[in-house]
Amino acid sequence: KSLKYLCFISGDNPFTRITNNSLDSDRNCLVIKDSFGNCFVPYLTQNYKNVYVIDYRSYREMTVNKLIDTYDISDIIFVNSVSVALADVTTQNIEKVVGK
């Protein structure tokens, strides 16, 4: 009962790819986010051919540099809640994804 917010967390996937085949653009972006960023991602689909989304808390497949090379990413967007961004564990999790 005390953790009612957990009903929203099941939508957090380590890696998601969204493709908009109706765009002429070949631009791709990478969104590095926590659950706060889930509501922002759909807005990007009208401006990018592919939107790659990683949740830095659980994604461990490859580093950001490898993702950029593999998927020809032109832009990187960080979407994070301000209160969580200040936590030490957030910095540690982002460093794991970045490959530091």
Short mmCIF file of C-alpha atoms in Angstrom, two decimals:
data_model
loop_
_atom_site.label_atom_id
_atom_site.label_comp_id
_atom_site.label_asym_id
_atom_site.label_seq_id
_atom_site.Cartn_x
_atom_site.Cartn_y
_atom_site.Cartn_z
CA LYS A 1 0.00 0.00 0.00
CA SER A 2 2.84 2.41 0.69
CA LEU A 3 4.46 1.96 -2.77
CA LYS A 4 1.57 2.83 -5.07
CA TYR A 5 3.94 4.48 -7.57
CA LEU A 6 5.31 1.04 -8.48
CA CYS A 7 2.27 0.48 -10.73
CA PHE A 8 3.98 2.86 -13.24
CA ILE A 9 7.42 1.22 -13.21
CA SER A 10 6.53 -1.88 -15.22
CA GLY A 11 6.81 0.20 -18.43
CA ASP A 12 10.52 0.86 -17.91
CA ASN A 13 12.47 -1.24 -20.38
CA PRO A 14 16.26 -1.31 -20.51
CA PHE A 15 16.19 -0.67 -24.29
CA THR A 16 13.45 0.46 -26.66
CA ARG A 17 13.54 1.42 -30.34
CA ILE A 18 10.75 3.43 -31.93
CA THR A 19 10.78 3.90 -35.72
CA ASN A 20 8.78 6.43 -37.71
CA ASN A 21 8.81 5.21 -41.33
CA SER A 22 6.79 8.20 -42.54
CA LEU A 23 9.68 10.64 -42.03
CA ASP A 24 12.12 11.47 -44.81
CA SER A 25 14.79 12.31 -42.24
CA ASP A 26 17.50 9.81 -41.38
CA ARG A 27 18.26 11.44 -38.02
CA ASN A 28 18.35 9.17 -34.98
CA CYS A 29 18.41 10.12 -31.33
CA LEU A 30 19.29 8.36 -28.11
CA VAL A 31 17.30 9.13 -24.98
CA ILE A 32 18.98 8.28 -21.68
CA LYS A 33 16.32 8.41 -19.01
CA ASP A 34 14.70 7.17 -15.84
CA SER A 35 10.94 6.63 -15.56
CA PHE A 36 10.44 10.40 -15.53
CA GLY A 37 11.35 10.45 -19.24
CA ASN A 38 8.68 7.97 -20.36
CA CYS A 39 6.11 10.68 -21.11
CA PHE A 40 8.62 12.76 -23.13
CA VAL A 41 9.76 10.10 -25.60
CA PRO A 42 6.63 9.98 -27.83
CA TYR A 43 7.10 13.65 -28.76
CA LEU A 44 10.44 12.85 -30.36
CA THR A 45 8.96 10.41 -32.85
CA GLN A 46 7.78 13.25 -35.09
CA ASN A 47 11.32 14.56 -35.50
CA TYR A 48 13.52 11.46 -35.68
CA LYS A 49 13.46 8.41 -37.92
CA ASN A 50 14.53 6.26 -34.95
CA VAL A 51 14.33 7.02 -31.27
CA TYR A 52 16.48 4.72 -29.14
CA VAL A 53 15.65 4.80 -25.46
CA ILE A 54 17.74 3.37 -22.65
CA ASP A 55 16.95 3.34 -18.98
CA TYR A 56 20.33 3.94 -17.37
CA ARG A 57 19.25 2.09 -14.23
CA SER A 58 19.06 -1.27 -15.98
CA TYR A 59 20.66 -1.07 -19.45
CA ARG A 60 24.04 -2.85 -19.64
CA GLU A 61 24.31 -4.17 -23.22
CA MET A 62 26.79 -1.64 -24.64
CA THR A 63 28.27 1.75 -23.85
CA VAL A 64 26.85 5.00 -25.17
CA ASN A 65 29.78 5.30 -27.60
CA LYS A 66 28.99 1.87 -29.01
CA LEU A 67 25.29 2.76 -29.32
CA ILE A 68 26.21 5.94 -31.21
CA ASP A 69 28.35 4.00 -33.67
CA THR A 70 25.97 1.05 -34.04
CA TYR A 71 22.79 3.07 -34.63
CA ASP A 72 24.24 6.21 -36.28
CA ILE A 73 22.89 8.47 -33.54
CA SER A 74 22.99 12.20 -34.21
CA ASP A 75 21.56 13.53 -30.93
CA ILE A 76 21.58 12.47 -27.28
CA ILE A 77 18.90 13.63 -24.87
CA PHE A 78 18.99 13.15 -21.09
CA VAL A 79 15.60 13.15 -19.37
CA ASN A 80 15.77 12.75 -15.64
CA SER A 81 13.79 13.93 -12.64
CA VAL A 82 15.63 16.72 -10.85
CA SER A 83 15.45 15.13 -7.42
CA VAL A 84 16.89 11.84 -8.66
CA ALA A 85 19.59 13.56 -10.73
CA LEU A 86 21.26 14.78 -7.55
CA ALA A 87 21.61 11.32 -6.01
CA ASP A 88 25.02 9.60 -5.99
CA VAL A 89 23.52 6.33 -7.24
CA THR A 90 22.24 8.16 -10.35
CA THR A 91 25.74 9.32 -11.20
CA GLN A 92 27.08 5.80 -10.69
CA ASN A 93 24.42 4.27 -12.95
CA ILE A 94 25.02 6.82 -15.72
CA GLU A 95 28.77 6.19 -15.52
CA LYS A 96 28.11 2.47 -16.10
CA VAL A 97 26.20 3.22 -19.31
CA VAL A 98 28.69 5.79 -20.52
CA GLY A 99 31.49 3.30 -19.94
CA LYS A 100 33.49 5.19 -17.39
#
